[in-house]
Coordinates of C-alpha atoms in Angstrom, one line a residue:
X1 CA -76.8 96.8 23.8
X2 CA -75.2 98.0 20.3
X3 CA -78.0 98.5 18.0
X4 CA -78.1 97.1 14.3
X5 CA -78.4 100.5 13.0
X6 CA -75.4 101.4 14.7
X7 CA -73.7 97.9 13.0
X8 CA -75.1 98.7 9.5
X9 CA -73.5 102.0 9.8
X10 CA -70.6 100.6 9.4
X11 CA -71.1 99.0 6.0
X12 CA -68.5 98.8 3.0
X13 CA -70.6 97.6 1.0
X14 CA -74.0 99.4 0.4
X15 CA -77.0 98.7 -1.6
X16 CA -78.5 100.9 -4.2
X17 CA -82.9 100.4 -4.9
X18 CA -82.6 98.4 -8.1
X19 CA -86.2 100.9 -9.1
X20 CA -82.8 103.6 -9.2
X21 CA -80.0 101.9 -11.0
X22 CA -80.7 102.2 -14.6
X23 CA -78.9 99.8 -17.4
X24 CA -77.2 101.5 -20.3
X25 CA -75.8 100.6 -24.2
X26 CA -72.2 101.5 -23.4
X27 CA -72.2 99.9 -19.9
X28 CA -73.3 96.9 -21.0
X29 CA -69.9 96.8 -23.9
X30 CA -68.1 98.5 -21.1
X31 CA -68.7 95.5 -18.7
X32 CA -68.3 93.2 -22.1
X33 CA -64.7 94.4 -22.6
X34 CA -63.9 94.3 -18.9
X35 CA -64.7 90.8 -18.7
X36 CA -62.5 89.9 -21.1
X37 CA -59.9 92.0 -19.6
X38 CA -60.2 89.9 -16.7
X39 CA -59.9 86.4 -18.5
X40 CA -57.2 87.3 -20.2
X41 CA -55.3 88.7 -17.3
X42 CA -55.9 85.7 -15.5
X43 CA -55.2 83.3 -18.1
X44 CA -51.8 85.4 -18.0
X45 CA -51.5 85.0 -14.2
X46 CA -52.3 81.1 -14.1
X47 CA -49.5 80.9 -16.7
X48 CA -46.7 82.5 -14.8
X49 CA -47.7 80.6 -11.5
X50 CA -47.7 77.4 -13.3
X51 CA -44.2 78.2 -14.8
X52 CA -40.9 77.5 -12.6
X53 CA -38.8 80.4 -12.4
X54 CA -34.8 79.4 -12.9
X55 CA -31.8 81.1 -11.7
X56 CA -28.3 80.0 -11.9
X57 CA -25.4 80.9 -9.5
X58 CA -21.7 80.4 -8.1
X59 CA -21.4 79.2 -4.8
X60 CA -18.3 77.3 -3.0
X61 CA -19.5 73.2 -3.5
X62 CA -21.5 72.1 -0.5
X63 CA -19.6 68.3 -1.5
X64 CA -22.8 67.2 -0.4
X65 CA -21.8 63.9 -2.6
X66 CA -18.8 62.5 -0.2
X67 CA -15.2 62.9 -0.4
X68 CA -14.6 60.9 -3.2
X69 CA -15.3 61.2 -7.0
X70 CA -16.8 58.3 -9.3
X71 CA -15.0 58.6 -12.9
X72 CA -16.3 56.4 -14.8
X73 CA -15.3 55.3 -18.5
X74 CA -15.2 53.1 -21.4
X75 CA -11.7 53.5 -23.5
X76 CA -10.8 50.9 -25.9
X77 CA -6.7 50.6 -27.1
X78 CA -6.5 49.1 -30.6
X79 CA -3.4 48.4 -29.9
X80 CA -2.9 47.3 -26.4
X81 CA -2.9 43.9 -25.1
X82 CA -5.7 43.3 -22.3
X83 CA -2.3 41.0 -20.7
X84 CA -0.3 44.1 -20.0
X85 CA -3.0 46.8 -19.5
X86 CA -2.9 48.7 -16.3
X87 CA -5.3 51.3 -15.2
X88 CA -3.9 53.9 -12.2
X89 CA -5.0 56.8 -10.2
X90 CA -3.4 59.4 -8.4
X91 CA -4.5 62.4 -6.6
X92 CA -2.6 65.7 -4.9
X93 CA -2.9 63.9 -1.5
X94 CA 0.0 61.4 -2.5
X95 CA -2.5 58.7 -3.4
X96 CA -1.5 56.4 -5.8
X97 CA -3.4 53.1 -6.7
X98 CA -1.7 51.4 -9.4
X99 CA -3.2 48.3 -11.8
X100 CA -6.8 48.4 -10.3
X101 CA -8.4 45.3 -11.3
X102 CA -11.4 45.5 -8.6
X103 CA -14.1 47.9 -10.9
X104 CA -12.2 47.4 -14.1
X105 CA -13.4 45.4 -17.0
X106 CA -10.9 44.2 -20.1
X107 CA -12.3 42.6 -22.8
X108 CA -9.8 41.9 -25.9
X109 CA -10.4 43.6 -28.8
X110 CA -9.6 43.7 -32.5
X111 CA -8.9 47.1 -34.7
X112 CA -12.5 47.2 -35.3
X113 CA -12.9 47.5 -31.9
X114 CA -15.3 44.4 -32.3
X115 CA -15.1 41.6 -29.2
X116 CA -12.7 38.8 -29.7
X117 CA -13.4 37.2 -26.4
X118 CA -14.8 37.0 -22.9
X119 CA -13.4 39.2 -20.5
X120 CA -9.6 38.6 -19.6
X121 CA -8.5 38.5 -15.9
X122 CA -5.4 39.8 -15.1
X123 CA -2.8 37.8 -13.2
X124 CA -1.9 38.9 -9.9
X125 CA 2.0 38.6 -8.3
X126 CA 3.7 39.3 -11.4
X127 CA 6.1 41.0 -9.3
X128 CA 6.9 37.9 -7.1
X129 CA 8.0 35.6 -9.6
X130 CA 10.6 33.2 -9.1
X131 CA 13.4 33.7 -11.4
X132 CA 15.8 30.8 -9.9
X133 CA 19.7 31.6 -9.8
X134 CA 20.5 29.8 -12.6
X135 CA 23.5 31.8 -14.5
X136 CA 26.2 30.7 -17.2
X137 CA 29.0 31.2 -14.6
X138 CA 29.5 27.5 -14.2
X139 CA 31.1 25.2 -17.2
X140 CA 27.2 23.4 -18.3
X141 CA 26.4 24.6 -21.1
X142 CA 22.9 24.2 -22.3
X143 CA 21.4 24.7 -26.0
X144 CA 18.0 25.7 -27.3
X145 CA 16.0 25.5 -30.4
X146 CA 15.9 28.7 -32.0
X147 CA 12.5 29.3 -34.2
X148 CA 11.7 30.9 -37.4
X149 CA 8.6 31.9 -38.9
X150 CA 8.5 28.6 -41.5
X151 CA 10.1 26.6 -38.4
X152 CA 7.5 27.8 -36.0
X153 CA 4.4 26.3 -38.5
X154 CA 6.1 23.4 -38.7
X155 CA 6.5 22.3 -35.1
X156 CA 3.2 23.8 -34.2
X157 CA 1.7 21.3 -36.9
X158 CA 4.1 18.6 -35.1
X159 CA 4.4 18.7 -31.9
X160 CA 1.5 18.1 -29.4
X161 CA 2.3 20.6 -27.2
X162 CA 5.0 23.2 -28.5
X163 CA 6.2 25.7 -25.3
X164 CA 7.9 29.1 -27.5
X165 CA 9.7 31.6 -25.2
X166 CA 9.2 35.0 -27.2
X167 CA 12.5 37.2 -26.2
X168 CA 14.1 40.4 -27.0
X169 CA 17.8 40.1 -26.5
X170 CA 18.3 43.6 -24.7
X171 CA 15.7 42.9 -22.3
X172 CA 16.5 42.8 -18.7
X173 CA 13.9 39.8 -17.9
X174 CA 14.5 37.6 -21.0
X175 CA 18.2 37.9 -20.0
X176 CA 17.4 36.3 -16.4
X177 CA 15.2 33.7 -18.1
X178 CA 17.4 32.1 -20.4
X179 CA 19.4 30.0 -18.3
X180 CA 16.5 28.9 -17.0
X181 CA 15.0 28.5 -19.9
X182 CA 17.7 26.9 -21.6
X183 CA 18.6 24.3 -18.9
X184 CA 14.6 23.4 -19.0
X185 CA 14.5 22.9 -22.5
X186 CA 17.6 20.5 -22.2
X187 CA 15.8 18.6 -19.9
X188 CA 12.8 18.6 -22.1
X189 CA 14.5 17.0 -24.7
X190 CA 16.4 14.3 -22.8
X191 CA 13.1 13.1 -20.8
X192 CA 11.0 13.4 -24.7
X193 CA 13.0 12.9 -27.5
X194 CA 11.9 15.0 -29.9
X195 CA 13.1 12.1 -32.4
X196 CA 10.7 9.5 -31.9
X197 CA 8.2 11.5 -29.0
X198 CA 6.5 14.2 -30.7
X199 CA 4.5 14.9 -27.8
X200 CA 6.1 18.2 -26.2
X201 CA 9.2 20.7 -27.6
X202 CA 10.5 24.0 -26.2
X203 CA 11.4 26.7 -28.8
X204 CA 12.4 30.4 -28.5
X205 CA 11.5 33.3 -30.9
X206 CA 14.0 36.2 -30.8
X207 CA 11.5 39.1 -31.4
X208 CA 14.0 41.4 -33.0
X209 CA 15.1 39.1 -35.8
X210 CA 11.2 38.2 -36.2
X211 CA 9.3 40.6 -35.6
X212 CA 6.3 39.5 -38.2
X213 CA 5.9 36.5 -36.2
X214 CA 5.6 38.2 -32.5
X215 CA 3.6 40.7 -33.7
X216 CA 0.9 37.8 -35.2
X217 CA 1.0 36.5 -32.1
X218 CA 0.2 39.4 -30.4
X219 CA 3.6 39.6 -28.2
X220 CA 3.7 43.4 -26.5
X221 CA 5.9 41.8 -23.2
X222 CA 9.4 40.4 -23.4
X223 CA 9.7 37.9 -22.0
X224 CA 6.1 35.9 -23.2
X225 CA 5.9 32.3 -22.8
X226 CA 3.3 30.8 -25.3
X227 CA 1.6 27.4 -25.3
X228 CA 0.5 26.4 -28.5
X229 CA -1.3 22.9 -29.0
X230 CA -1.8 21.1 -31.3
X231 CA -5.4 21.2 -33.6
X232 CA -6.0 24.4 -31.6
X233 CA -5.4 26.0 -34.9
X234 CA -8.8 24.0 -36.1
X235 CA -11.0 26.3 -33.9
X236 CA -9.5 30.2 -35.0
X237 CA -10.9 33.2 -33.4
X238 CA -11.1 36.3 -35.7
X239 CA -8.1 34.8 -37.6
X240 CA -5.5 33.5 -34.7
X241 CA -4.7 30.5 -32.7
X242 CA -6.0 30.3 -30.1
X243 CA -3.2 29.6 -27.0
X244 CA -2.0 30.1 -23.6
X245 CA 0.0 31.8 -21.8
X246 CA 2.3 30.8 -18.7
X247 CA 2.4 33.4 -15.5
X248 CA 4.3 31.2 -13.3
X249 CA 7.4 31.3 -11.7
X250 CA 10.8 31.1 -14.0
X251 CA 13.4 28.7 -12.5
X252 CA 14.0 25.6 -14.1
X253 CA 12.3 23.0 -11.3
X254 CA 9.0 24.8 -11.9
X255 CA 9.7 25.0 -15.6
X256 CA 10.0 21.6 -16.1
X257 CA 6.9 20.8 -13.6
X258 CA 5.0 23.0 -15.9
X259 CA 5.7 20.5 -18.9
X260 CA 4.9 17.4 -16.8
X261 CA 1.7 19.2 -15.9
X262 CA 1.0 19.7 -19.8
X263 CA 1.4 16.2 -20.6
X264 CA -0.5 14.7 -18.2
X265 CA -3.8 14.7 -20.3
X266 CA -1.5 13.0 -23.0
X267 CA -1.0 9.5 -23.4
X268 CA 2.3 8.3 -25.5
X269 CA 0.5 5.4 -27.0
X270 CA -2.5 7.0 -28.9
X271 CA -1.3 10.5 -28.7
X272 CA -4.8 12.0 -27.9
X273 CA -4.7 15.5 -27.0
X274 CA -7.2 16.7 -25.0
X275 CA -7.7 20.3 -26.0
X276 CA -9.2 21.7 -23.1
X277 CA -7.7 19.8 -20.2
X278 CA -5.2 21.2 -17.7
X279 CA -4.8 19.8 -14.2
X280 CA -5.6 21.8 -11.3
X281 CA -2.1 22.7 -10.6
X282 CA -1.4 24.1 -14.1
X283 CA -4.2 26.3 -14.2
X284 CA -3.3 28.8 -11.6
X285 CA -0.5 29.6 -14.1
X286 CA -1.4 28.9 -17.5
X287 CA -4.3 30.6 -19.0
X288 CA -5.6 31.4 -22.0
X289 CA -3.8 34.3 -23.8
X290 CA -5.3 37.0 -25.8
X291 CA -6.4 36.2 -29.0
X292 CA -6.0 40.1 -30.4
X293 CA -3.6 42.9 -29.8
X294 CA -6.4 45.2 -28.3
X295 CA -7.8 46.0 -25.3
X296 CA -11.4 47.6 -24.1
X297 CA -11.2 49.3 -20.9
X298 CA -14.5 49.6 -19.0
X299 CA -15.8 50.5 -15.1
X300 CA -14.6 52.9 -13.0
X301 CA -12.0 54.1 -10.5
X302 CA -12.5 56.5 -6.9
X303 CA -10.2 59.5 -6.7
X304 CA -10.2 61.6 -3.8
X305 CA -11.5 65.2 -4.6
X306 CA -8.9 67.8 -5.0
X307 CA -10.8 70.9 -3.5
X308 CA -10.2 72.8 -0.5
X309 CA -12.7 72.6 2.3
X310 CA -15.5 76.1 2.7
X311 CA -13.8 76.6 5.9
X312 CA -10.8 77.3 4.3
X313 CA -12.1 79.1 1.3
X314 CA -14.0 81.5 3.2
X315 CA -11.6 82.3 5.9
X316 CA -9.1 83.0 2.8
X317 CA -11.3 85.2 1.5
X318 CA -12.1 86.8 4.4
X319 CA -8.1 87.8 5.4
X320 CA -7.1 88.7 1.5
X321 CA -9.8 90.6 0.6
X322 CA -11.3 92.1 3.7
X323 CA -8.1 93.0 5.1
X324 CA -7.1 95.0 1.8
X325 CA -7.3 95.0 -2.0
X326 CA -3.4 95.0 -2.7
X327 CA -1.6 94.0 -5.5
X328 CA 0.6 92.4 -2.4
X329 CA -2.2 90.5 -0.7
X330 CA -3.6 89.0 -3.9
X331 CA -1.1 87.3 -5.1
X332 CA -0.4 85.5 -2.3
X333 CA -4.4 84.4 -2.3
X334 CA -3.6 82.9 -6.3
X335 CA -0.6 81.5 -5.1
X336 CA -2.2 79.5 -1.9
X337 CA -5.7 79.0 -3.9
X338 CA -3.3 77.2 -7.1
X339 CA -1.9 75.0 -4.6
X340 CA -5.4 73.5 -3.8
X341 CA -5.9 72.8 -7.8
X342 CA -3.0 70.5 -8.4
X343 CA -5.0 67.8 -10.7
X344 CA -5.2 64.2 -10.2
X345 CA -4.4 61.6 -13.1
X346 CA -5.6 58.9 -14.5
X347 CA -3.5 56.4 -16.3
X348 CA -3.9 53.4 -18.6
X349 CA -0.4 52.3 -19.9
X350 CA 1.4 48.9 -20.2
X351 CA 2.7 47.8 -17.1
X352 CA 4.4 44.7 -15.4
X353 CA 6.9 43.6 -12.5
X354 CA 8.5 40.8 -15.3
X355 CA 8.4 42.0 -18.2
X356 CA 9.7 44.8 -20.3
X357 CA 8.5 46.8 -23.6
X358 CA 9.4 48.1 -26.5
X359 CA 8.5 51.7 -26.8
X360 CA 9.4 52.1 -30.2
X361 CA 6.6 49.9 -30.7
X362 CA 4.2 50.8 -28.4
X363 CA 1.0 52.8 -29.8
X364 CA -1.5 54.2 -27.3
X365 CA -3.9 55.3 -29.8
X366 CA -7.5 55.2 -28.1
X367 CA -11.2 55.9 -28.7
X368 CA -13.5 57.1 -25.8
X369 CA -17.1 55.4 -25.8
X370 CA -17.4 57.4 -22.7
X371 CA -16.1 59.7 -19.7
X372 CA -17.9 61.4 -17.0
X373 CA -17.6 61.9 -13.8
X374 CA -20.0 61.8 -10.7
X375 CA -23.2 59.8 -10.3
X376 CA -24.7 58.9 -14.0
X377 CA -28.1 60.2 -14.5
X378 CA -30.2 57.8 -16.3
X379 CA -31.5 59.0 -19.5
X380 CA -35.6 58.6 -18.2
X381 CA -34.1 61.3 -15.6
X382 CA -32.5 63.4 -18.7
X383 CA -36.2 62.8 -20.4
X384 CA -38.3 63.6 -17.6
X385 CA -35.4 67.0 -16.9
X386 CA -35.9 68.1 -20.4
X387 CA -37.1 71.8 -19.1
X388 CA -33.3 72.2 -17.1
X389 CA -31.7 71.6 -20.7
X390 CA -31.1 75.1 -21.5
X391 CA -29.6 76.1 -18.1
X392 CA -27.5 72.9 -18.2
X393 CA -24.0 73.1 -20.2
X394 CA -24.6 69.5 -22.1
X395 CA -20.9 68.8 -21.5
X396 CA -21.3 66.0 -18.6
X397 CA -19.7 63.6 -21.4
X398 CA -17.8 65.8 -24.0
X399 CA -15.3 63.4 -24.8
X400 CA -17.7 60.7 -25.8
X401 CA -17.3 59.1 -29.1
X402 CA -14.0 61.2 -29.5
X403 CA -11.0 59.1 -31.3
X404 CA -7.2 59.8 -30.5
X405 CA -5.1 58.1 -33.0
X406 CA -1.7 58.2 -33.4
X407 CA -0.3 57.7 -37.1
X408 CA 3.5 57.8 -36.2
X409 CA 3.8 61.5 -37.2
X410 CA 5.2 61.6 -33.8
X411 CA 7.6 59.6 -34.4
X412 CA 8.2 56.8 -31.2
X413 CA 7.3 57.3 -27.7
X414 CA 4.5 59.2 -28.1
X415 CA 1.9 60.0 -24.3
X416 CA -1.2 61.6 -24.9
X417 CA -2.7 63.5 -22.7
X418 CA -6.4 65.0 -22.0
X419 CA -6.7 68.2 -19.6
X420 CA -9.6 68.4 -17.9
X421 CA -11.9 71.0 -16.1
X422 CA -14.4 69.5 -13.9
X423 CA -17.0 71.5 -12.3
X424 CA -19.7 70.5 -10.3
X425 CA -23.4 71.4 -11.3
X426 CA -26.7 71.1 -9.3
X427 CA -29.9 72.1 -9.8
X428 CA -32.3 72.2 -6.4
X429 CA -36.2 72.8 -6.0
X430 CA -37.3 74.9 -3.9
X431 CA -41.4 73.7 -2.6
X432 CA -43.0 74.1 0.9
X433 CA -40.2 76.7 2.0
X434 CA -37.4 73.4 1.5
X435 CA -35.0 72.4 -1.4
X436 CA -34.9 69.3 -2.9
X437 CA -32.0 68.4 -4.9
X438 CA -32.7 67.2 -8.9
X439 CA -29.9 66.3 -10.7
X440 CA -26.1 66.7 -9.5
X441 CA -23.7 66.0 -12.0
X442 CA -20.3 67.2 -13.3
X443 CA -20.0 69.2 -16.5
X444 CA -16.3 69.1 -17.8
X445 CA -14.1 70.6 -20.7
X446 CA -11.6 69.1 -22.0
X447 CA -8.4 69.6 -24.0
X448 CA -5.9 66.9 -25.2
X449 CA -2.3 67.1 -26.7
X450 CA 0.6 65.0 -27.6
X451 CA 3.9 64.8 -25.6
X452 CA 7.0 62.7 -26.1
X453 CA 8.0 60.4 -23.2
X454 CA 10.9 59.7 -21.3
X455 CA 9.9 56.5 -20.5
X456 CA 6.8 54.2 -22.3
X457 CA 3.7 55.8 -23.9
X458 CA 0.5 56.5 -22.0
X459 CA -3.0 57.7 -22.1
X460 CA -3.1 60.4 -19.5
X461 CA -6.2 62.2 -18.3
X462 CA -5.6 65.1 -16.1
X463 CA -8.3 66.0 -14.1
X464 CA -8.7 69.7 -12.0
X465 CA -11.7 69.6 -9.8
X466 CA -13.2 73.8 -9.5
X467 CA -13.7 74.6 -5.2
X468 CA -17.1 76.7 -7.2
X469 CA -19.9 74.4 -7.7
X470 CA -22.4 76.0 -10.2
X471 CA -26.7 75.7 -8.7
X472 CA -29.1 76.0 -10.7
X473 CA -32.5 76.9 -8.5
X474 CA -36.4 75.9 -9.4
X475 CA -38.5 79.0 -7.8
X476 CA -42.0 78.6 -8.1
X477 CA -44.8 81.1 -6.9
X478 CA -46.8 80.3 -4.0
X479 CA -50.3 79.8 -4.6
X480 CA -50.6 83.0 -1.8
X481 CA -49.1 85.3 -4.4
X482 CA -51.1 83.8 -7.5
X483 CA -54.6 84.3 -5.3
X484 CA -53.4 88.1 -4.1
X485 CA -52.6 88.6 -8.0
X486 CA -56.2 87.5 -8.7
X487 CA -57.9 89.7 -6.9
X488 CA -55.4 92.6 -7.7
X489 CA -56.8 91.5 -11.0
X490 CA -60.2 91.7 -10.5
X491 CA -61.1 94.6 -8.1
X492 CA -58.3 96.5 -10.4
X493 CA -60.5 95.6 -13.9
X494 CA -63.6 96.6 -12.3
X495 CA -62.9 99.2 -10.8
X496 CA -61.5 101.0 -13.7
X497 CA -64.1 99.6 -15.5
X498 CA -66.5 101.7 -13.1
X499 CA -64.5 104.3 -13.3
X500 CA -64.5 104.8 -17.3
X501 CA -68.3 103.9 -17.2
X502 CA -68.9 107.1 -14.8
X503 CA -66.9 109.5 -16.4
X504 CA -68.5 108.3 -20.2
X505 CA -72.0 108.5 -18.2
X506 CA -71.3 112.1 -17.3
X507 CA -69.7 113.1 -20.0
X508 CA -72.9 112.3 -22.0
X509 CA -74.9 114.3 -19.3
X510 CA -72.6 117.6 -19.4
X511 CA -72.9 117.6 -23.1
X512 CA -77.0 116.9 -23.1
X513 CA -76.7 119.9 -21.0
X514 CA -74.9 122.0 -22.7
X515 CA -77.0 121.0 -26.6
X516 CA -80.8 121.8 -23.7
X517 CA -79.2 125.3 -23.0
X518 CA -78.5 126.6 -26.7
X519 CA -81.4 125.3 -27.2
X520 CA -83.4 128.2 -24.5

């Protein structure tokens, strides 16, 4: 049996006879001093494991977010019509979505940018409009009743229900309408004499010879066919009629039926107009027309990301640059790697299947509420993330509350165009030996310049997604290192403490020594 004498032997930690340990002036301020060493090293120590350590690097994105990128914006056109405005996408993968009405929100607009109305909804099958095959190769000739600006108050004032077709002579549409148009009208006037039934006429407005009177009536499409009725001028919106507009087809049978349909509410006898009512078959093709020239563009559109996979980055990097470091091998790498960052667009112009535009007149002058791209983080998120600010780059919506007007120093035709450079940036936690991802979000610059076009003006934003995602990394200390640190703390301080006391202890001794022998 081991003995305990044999177990104390092995003792670290032995005890010294309090009647021998003797309490001194200098050990006591010693120990003093050390104390405080110690609470103000650990004060330090709690500090730094209580603070998050950040680094930031480049790594190829993980597109842990799907294949497809969320842009989402809010762009209002002071001078755009909500009737014509289209919104498209297109990426390097021969995508192209054009007039996406799905996500998209257009509320009319006037050049304060203030709400004129509700939100307008696009008409749909534009493209498939009947146009009839009316021409003027037979021997009928048919007249119409041409209107000018002091004509056009008149009959508006007059006429229950006055149908105006606004034209342009060299368009292409207007040209295919006007027999129609013209053969309708003739029939309009034969079934309700103008003369004694004041109930319904059919005018046209030649937008070249007057163009004060399109432009009040907010025409931006040739050919536009406007219903005005009467008294509707009693109830003005922000300083216009209020009136509709006709999206059917364009042959003379459903011209005509579109009249009848108008005059049904209508009775001959007491000529009571009932403002508001449309039969059911007139109101798939006549709605209410914009009461302003502008357009607010808001929601958001999916693109497909134009990046190359990690697979293909890596194994790239691993043939050019492994392989060799020539001047012949690299630029083949740029040349492939450039053909992975062709950018994807985004496009808001005027656009329809039956109508043309004038792009003399056309003005695509626009202020951005806001751009960004990705998931939005919520501002409590930003609030509650305010210790990331200084690592993040602040430029998830640069464009925001930037205005791009255009005050015909370009002269006509005028596209502009916004560049931008989207990179992705993520900031993970790293607790319990697993990451948690924070906030993912895509920073941006941006660039923008004007260009003449070939065809009608546009708003373009280019957008050139980086392969590189940028990750911003939370390390805290485990509480393993903070306790080790401690005690490093602790046994260091007093054993230096000790230390000092013994060699001031025998310091004192050697020179009391040295004083007793001069003495003798």
């Amino acid at each position: 049996m081991v003995s305990t004498t044999k177990i104390k032997s092995v003792d670290f930690y032995r005890k010294i006879p309090r009647d021998l340990t003797e309490a001194s002036l200098s050990g006591a301020g010693l120990s003093i001093v050390a104390a405080l060493a110690m609470l103000f090293l650990f004060g330090m120590e709690l500090s730094s494991y209580l603070a998050i350590n950040t680094s930031t690097s480049v790594i190829v994105d993980k597109s842990s977010d799907g294949d497809f990128l969320d842009i989402d914006f809010n762009i209002s056109f002071p001078a755009l019509s909500c009737e014509f405005a289209s919104v498209d996408v297109s990426d390097v993968f021969g995508t192209h979505r054009l007039n996406i009405t799905k996500t998209i929100k257009k509320v009319p607009i006037d050049p304060h940018l203030r709400a004129t109305a509700a939100e307008f909804h696009s008409s749909s099958g534009l493209h498939l409009i009947n146009h009839g095959d009316e021409d003027h190769g037979d021997n009928s000739t048919y007249a119409d009743i041409p209107l000018t600006g002091a004509a056009f108050e008149k009959f508006t004032h007059h006429f229950q229900i006055l149908v105006v077709n606004f034209y342009a002579p060299w368009c292409y549409w207007s040209n295919r309408l006007k027999p129609s148009w013209e053969k309708a009208s003739q029939i309009t006037r034969e079934r309700y004499n103008p003369g004694t039934d004041d109930r319904v006429l059919l005018g046209s407005v030649d937008c070249t010879q007057e163009p004060t009177l399109c432009k009040s009536n907010h025409i931006q499409g040739y050919p536009s066919i406007r219903i005005f009725r009467k008294g509707s001028d009693l109830r003005e919106d922000h300083g216009n009629h209020e009136h509709e507009s006709y999206y059917g087809d364009r042959d003379t049978d459903s011209l005509v039926k579109m009249v009848e349909e108008l005059l049904k509410p209508i009775k001959k006898e007491d000529h009571k107009l009932a403002l508001d009512g449309k039969s059911d078959n007139a109101a798939s093709t006549i709605k209410k027309a914009p009461v302003s020239g502008g357009c607010r563009i808001e929601g958001y559109v999916r693109a497909k990301k134009v990046e190359m996979s990690n697979v293909q980055f890596y194994d790239m990097l691993d043939y050019f640059f492994l392989a060799s470091f020539s001047f012949c091998l690299l630029v083949p790498f740029c040349l492939l790697y450039c053909l992975f960052q062709v950018p994807g667009e985004l496009v808001i112009s005027a656009h329809s299947g039956a109508h043309s535009f004038d792009a003399s007149q056309m003005n695509m002058s626009h202020i951005v509420t806001h751009l960004s791209f990705g998931t939005m983080v919520s501002e409590r998120l930003w609030t509650d993330m305010k210790r990331l600010l200084p690592y993040l780059g602040q430029s998830h919506d640069r464009m925001n509350g930037k205005s791009f007007i255009n005050q015909r120093k370009f002269d006509v035709n005028v596209t502009i165009e916004h560049y931008l450079q989207i990179v992705k940036t993520e900031v993970i936690s790293r607790r319990s030996g697993k990451e948690h991802s924070l906030i993912e979000e895509y920073e941006y610059t941006a660039h923008s310049s004007v260009a003449h076009s070939y065809h009608y003006p546009e708003a373009k934003f280019h957008f050139e997604l980086s392969p590189m995602q940028v990750l911003i990394s939370e390390n805290p200390k485990s509480f393993s290192h903070f306790i080790t640190n401690v005690c490093a703390i602790i046994g260091g301080v007093f054993t230096v403490a000790g230390i000092l006391d013994s060699i001031f202890q025998n310091t004192v001794r050697m020179v009391k020594k040295i004083e007793l022998g001069k003495n003798i």
